[in-house]
Coordinates of C-alpha atoms in Angstrom, one line a residue:
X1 CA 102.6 93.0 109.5
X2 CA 100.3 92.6 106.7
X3 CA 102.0 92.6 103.5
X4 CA 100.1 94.7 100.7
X5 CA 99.7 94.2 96.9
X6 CA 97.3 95.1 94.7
X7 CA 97.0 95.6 90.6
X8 CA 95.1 96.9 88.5
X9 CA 95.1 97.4 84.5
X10 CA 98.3 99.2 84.2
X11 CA 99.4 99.4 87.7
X12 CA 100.6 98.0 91.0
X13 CA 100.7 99.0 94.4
X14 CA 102.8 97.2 97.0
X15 CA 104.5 97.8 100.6
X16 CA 107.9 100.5 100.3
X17 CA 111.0 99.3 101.0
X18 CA 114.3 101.1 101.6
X19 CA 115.5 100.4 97.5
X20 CA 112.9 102.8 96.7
X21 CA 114.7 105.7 98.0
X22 CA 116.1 106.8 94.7
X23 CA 112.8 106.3 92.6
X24 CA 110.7 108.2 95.9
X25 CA 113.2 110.7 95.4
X26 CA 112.4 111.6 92.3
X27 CA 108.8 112.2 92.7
X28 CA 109.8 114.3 96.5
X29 CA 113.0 115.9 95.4
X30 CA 111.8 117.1 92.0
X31 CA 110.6 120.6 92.5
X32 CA 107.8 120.0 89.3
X33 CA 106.7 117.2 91.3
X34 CA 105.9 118.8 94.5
X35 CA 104.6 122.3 93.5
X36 CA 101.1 121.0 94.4
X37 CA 102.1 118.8 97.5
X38 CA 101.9 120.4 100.8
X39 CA 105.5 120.1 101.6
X40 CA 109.0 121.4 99.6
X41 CA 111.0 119.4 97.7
X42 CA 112.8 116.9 99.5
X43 CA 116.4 115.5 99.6
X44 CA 117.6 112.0 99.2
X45 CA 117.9 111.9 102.7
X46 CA 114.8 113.3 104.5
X47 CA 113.1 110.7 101.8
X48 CA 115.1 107.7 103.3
X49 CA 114.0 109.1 106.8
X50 CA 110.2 108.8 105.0
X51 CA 110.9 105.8 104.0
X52 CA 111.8 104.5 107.1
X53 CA 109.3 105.7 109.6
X54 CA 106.7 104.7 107.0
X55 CA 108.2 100.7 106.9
X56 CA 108.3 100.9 111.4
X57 CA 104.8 102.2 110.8
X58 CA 103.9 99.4 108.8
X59 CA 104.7 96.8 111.9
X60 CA 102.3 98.7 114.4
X61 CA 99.1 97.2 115.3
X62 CA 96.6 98.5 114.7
X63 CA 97.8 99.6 111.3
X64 CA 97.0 103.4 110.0
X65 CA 99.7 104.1 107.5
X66 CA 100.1 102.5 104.8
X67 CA 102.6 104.1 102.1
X68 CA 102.6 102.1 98.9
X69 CA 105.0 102.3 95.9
X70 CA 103.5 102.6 92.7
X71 CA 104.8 100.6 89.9
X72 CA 104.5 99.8 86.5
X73 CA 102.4 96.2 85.7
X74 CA 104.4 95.0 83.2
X75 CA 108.5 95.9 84.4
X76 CA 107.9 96.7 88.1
X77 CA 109.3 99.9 87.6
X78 CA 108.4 102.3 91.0
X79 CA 107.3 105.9 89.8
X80 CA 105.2 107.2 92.5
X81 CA 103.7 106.6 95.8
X82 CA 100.6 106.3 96.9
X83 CA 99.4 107.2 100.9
X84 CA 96.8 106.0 103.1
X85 CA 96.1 106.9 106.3
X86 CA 93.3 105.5 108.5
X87 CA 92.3 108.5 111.2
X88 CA 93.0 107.3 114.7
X89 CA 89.6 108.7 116.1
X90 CA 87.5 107.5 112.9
X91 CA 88.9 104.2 112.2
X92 CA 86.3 104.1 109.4
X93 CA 87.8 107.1 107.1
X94 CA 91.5 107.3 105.7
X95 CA 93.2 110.2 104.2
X96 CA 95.0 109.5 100.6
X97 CA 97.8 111.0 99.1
X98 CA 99.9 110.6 96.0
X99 CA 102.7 111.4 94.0
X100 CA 103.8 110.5 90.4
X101 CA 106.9 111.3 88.7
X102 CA 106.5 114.2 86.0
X103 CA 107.0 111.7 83.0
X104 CA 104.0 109.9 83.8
X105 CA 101.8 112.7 83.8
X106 CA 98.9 113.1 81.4
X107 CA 98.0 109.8 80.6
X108 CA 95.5 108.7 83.2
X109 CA 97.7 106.9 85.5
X110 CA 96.8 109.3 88.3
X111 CA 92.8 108.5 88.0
X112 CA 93.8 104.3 88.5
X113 CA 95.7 104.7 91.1
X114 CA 92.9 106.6 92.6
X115 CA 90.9 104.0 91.5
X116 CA 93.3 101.3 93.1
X117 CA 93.6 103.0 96.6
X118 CA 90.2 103.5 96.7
X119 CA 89.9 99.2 95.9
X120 CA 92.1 99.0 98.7
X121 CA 90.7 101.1 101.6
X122 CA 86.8 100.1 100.5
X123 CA 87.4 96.4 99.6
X124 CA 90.4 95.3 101.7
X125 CA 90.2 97.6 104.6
X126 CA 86.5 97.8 104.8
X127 CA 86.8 101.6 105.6
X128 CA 83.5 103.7 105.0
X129 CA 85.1 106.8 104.0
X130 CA 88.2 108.1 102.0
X131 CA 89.4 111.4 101.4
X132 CA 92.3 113.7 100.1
X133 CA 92.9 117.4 99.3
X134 CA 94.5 119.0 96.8
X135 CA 95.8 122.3 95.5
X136 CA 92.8 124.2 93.8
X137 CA 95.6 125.0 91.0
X138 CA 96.0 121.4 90.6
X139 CA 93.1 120.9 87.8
X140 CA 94.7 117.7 86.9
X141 CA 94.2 116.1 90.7
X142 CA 90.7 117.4 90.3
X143 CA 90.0 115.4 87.3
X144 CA 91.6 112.6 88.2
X145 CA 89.8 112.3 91.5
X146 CA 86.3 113.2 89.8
X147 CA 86.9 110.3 87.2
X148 CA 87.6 108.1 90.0
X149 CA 84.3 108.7 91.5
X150 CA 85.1 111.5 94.2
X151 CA 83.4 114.5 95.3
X152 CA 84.4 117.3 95.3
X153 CA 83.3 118.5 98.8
X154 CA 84.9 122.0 99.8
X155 CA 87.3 124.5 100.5
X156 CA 89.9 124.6 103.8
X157 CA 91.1 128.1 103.6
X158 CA 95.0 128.6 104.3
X159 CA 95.3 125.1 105.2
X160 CA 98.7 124.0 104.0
X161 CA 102.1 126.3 104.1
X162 CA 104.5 125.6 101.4
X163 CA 107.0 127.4 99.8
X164 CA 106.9 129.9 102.2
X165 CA 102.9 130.7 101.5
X166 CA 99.6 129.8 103.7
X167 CA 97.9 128.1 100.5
X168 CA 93.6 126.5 100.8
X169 CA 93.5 122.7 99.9
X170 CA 90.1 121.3 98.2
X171 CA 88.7 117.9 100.0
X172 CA 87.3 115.4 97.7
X173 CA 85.8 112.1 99.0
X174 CA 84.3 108.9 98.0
X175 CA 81.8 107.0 100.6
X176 CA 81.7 103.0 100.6
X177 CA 78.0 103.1 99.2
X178 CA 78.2 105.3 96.3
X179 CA 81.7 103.5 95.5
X180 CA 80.0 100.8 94.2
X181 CA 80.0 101.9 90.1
X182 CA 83.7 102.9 89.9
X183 CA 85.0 99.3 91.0
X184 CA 86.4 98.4 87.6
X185 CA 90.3 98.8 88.4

């Protein structure tokens, strides 16, 4: 297993392990939290479950997922997660998600730890294309993935069901070769 770490200015992204139940919990349980995220609020122990298949995952070869926690620089603090998963027929593009706890909203954190996941996939995994979608209510994904250097690419109509709903998700993207300027993590 290859173990990952990776900073940036304010952050850190490193491998989950089963003591970030409780601080993945409060990004997955918290119904604020997840109202854009394709998937209901969680409890604490559908989240250990997560947390579990994503550490076996993290010991297959090749490795596709990797599910990161995301903590503060300076006290190590976890308040988010950050997901990458490589596509098993198009090794060369990965799928990101993320999740941050509501009290770190609004202050940029979102658009560098775009930044750092796209560091990782381009730099360290030498992928060639990374995507994600997001809620076309959720203006402040949109921003923070524009500021990160993705484009916004389209629409997939009733493509997630949460919350009892069919709701569209908006695909951004960032390609390897037009990366290159947003580098400074």
């Amino acid at each position: 297993m290859r173990h990952v770490e990776i900073s940036g200015k304010r952050l850190r992204l490193r491998e989950i392990t089963i003591d970030d139940v409780d601080a993945l919990h409060a990004v997955y349980g918290d119904p604020t939290a997840t109202e854009h995220l394709p998937f209901d609020p969680r409890t604490r122990e559908e989240v250990e479950e997560t947390i579990i298949e994503a550490i076996k995952c993290s010991e297959v070869e090749p490795r596709r997922l990797y599910v990161l926690a995301v903590t503060d620089l300076d006290n190590g603090e976890a308040f988010g997660v950050a997901r990458l998963h490589i596509e098993a027929d198009h090794p060369h593009s990965a799928e990101i998600g993320l999740g941050l706890r509501p009290d770190h909203w609004g202050r940029g954190i979102g658009t560098d730890l775009i930044r750092l996941i796209l560091t990782f996939g381009f730099r360290d995994l030498r992928l060639h294309r990374i995507w994600g979608a997001r809620s076309p209510a959720n203006t402040a994904a949109q921003l923070a993935m524009l500021v990160a250097g993705m484009v916004e690419e389209g629409r997939i109509r009733h493509h997630v069901r949460a919350r009892g709903a069919w709701r569209d998700s908006i695909v951004h993207s960032a390609l390897e070769d037009e990366w290159e300027g947003h580098r400074d993590v």
